[in-house]
GROMACS .gro file of C-alpha atoms in nm:
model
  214
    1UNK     CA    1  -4.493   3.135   0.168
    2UNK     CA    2  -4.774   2.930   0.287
    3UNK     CA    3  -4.979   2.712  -0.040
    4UNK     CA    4  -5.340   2.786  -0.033
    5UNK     CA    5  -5.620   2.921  -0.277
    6UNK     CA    6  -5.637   3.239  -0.200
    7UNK     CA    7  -5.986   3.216  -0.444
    8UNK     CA    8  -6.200   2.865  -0.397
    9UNK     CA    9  -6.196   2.697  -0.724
   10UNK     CA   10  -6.482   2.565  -0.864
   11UNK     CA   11  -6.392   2.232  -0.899
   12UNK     CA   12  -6.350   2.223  -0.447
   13UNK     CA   13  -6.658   2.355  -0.398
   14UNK     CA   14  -6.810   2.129  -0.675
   15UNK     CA   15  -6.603   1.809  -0.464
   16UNK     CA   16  -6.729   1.930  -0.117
   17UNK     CA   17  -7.101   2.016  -0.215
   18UNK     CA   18  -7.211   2.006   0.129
   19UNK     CA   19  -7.034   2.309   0.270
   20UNK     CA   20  -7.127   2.649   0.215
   21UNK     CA   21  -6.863   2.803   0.000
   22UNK     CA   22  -7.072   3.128  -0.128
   23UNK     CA   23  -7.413   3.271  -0.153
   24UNK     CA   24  -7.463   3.364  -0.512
   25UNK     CA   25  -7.747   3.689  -0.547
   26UNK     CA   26  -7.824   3.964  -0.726
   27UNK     CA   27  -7.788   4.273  -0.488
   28UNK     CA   28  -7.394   4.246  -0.523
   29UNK     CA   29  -7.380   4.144  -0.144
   30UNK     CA   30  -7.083   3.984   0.011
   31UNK     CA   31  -7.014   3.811   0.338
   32UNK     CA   32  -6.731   3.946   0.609
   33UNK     CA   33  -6.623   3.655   0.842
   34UNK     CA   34  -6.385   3.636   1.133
   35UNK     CA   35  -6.228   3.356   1.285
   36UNK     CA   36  -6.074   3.276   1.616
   37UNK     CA   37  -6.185   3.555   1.825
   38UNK     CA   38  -6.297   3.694   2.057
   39UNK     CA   39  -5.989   3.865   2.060
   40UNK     CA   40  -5.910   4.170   2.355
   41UNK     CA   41  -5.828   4.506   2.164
   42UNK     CA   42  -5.825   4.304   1.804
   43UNK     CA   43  -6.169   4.197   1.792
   44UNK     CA   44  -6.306   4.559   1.959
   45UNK     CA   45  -6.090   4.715   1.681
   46UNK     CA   46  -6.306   4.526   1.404
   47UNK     CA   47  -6.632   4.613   1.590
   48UNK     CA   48  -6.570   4.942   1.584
   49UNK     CA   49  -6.473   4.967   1.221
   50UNK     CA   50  -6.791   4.752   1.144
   51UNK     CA   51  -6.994   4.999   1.360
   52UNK     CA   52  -6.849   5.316   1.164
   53UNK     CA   53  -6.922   5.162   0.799
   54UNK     CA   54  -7.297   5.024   0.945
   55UNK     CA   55  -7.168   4.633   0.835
   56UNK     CA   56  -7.289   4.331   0.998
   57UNK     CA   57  -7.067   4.009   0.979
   58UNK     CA   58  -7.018   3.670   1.134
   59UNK     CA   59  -6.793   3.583   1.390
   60UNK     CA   60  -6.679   3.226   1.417
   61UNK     CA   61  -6.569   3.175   1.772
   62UNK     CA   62  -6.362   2.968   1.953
   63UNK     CA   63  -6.513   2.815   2.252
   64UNK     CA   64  -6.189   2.894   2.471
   65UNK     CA   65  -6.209   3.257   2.380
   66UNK     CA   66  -6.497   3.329   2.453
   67UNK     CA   67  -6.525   3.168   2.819
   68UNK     CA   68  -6.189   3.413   2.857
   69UNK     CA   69  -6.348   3.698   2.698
   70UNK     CA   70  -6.684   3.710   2.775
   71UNK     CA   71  -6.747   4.096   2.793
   72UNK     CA   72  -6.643   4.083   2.446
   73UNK     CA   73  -6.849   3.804   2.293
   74UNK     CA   74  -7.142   3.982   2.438
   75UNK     CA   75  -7.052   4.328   2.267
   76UNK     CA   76  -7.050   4.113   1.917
   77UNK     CA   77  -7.395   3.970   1.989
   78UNK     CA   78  -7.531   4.274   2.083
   79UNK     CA   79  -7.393   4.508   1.786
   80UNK     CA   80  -7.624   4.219   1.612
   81UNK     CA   81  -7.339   4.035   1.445
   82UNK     CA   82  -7.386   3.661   1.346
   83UNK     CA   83  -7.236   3.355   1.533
   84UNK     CA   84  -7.035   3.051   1.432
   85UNK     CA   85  -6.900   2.769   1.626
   86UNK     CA   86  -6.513   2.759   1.571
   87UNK     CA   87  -6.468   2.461   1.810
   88UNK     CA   88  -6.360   2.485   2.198
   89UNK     CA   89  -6.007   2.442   2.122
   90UNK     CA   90  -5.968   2.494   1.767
   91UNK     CA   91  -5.885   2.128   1.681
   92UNK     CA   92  -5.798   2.040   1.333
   93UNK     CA   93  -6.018   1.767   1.206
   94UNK     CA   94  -5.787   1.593   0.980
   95UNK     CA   95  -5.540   1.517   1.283
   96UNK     CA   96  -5.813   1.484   1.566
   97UNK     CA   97  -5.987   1.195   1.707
   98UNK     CA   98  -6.325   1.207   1.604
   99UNK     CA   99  -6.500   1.170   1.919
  100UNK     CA  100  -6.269   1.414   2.083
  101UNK     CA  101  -6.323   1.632   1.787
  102UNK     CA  102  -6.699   1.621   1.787
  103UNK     CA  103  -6.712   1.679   2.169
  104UNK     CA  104  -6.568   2.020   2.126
  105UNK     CA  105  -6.742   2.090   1.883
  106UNK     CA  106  -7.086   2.032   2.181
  107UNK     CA  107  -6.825   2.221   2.419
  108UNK     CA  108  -6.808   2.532   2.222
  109UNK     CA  109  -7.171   2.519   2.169
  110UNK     CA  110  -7.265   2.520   2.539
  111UNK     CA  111  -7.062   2.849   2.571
  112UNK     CA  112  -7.214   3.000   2.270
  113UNK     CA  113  -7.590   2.920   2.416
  114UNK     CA  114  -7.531   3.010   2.744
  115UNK     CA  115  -7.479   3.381   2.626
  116UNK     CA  116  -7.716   3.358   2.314
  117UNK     CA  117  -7.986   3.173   2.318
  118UNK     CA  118  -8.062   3.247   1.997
  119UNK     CA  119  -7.730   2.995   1.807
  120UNK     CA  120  -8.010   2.743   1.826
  121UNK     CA  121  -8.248   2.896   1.544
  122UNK     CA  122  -7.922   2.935   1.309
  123UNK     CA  123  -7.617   2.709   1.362
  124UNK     CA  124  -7.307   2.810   1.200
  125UNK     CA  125  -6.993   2.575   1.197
  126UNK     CA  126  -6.623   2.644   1.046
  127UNK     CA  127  -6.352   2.358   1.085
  128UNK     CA  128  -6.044   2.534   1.225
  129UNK     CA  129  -5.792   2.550   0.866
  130UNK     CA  130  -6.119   2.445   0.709
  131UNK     CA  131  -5.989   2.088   0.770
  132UNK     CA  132  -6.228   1.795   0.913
  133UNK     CA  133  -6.286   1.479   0.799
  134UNK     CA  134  -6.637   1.359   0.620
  135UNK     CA  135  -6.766   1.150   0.914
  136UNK     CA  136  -6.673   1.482   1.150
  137UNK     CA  137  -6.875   1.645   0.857
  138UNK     CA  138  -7.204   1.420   0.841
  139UNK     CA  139  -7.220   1.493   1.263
  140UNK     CA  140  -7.174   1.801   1.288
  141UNK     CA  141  -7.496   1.836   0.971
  142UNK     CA  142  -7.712   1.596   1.174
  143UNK     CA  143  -7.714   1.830   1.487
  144UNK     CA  144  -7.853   2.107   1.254
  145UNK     CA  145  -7.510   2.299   1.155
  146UNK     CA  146  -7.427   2.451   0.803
  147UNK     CA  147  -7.057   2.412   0.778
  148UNK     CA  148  -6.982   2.747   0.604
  149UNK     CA  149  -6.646   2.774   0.411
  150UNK     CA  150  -6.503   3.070   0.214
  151UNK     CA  151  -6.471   3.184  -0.156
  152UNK     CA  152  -6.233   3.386  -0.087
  153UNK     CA  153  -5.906   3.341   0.150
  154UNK     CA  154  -5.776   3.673   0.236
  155UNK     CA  155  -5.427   3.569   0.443
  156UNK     CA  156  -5.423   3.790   0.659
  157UNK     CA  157  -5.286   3.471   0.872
  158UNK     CA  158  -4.970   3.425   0.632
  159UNK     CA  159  -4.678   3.661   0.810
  160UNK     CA  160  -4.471   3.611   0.532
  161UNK     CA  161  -4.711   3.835   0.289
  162UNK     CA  162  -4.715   4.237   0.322
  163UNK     CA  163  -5.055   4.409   0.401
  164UNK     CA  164  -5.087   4.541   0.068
  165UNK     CA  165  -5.099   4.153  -0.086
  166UNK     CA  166  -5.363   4.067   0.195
  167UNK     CA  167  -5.593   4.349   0.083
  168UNK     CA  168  -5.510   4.241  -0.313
  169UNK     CA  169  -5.627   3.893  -0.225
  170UNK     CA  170  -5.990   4.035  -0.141
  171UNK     CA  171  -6.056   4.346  -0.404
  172UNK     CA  172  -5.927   4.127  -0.679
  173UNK     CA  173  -6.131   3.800  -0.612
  174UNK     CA  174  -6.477   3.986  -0.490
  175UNK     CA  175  -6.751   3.856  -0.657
  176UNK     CA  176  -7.103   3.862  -0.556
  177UNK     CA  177  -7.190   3.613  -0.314
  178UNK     CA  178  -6.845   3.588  -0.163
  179UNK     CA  179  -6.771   3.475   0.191
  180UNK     CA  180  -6.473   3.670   0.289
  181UNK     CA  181  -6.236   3.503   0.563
  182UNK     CA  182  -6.041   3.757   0.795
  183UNK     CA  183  -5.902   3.608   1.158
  184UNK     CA  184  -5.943   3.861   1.482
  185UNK     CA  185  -5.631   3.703   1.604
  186UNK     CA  186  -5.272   3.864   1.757
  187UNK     CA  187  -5.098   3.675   1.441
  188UNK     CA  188  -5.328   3.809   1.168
  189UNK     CA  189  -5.335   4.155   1.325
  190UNK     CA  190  -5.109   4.310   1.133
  191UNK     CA  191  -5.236   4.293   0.777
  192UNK     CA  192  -5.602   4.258   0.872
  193UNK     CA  193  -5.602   4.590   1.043
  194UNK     CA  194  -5.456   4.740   0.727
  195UNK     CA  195  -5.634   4.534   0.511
  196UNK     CA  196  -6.021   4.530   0.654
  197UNK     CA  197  -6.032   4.943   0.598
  198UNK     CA  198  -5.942   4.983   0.260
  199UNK     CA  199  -6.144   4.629   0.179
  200UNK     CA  200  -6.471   4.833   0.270
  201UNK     CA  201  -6.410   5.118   0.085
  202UNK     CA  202  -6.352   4.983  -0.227
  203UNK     CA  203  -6.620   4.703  -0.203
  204UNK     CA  204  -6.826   5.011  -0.104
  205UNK     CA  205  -6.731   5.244  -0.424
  206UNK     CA  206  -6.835   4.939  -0.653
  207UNK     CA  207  -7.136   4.908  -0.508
  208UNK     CA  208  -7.121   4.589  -0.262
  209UNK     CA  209  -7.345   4.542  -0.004
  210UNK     CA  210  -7.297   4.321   0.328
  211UNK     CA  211  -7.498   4.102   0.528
  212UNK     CA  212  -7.417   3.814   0.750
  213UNK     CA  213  -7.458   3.450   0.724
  214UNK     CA  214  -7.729   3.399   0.971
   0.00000   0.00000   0.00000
């Protein structure tokens, strides 16, 4: 099994002050996001759930994807679902260059304006593996990004845990405020598309409300 916090500790988001890591409220609403979509048939499978249950959420997209997927991207924008910039390639920060890094960073950005205008009035950011480095960090801030993070992990990613553990990780670590990561990706299919479902209901049943990050 993979080591990660499955729940942010305080003491990370305390260290790295400048990300996003939650959005603390009183209406007990939480954040969906997805990562490295858009995603043919996986990505159209989490619209439509988000379209039965009336839920909004944030998309963090990989440049790449979308140029390859176009028709899809477009459905997410107009179902009125939030963008983030999930670089072109998703490069890891800690093992990239940082010019090369930074430039597809602009690359995926290009993509995501060409098709909505609108990125420009809220830019969203998440590091592939939430890993850059501090100078990719200070950047990426000064051309008007939030880099938005997660409170809670649900590993949907990790093959080596069932579907039931993936939908444990987000009912049992919940809070108000949360950003919840899923990934619209072939590897994270499996227990996202098991785990997304019975997420919403029972956020639902206690009362949680969603909204996106933009």
């Amino acid at each position: 099994m993979k080591m990660y916090w499955v729940k942010t500790g305080w003491f990370i988001k305390k260290l790295f002050s400048g990300y996003v890591w939650d959005m603390p409220n009183n209406q007990k609403t939480v954040y969906f996001t997805f990562d490295d979509g858009p995603t043919p048939k996986i990505t159209e499978w989490v619209l439509d759930i988000l379209q039965q249950h009336n839920i909004k959420a944030t998309f963090f997209c990989i440049g790449n994807n979308i140029v390859q997927h176009p028709d899809i991207f477009k459905r997410i924008i107009a179902e009125g679902h939030a963008i983030g910039n999930h670089t072109f390639n998703h490069y890891n920060g800690w093992s990239t260059n940082n010019k090369i890094y930074l430039e597809n960073v602009a690359a995926a950005e290009k993509v995501i304006l060409e098709q909505n205008p609108k990125f420009k009035q809220a830019k969203l950011f998440r590091p592939p593996y939430g890993k850059m480095t501090p100078l990719q960090a200070k950047h990426v801030r000064n051309k008007g990004y939030k880099i938005i993070m997660w409170d809670v992990l649900s590993a949907d990613f990790d093959t080596t845990i069932s579907p039931e553990r993936c939908l444990k990780n987000v009912i049992d670590n919940t809070i108000e405020g949360s950003i919840i990561i899923f990934h619209d990706s072939v590897k994270a299919a499996k227990n996202m598309q098991y785990a997304l479902p019975l997420a919403i209901a029972n956020l639902k049943e206690r009362g949680f409300t969603f909204d996106t990050m933009a």
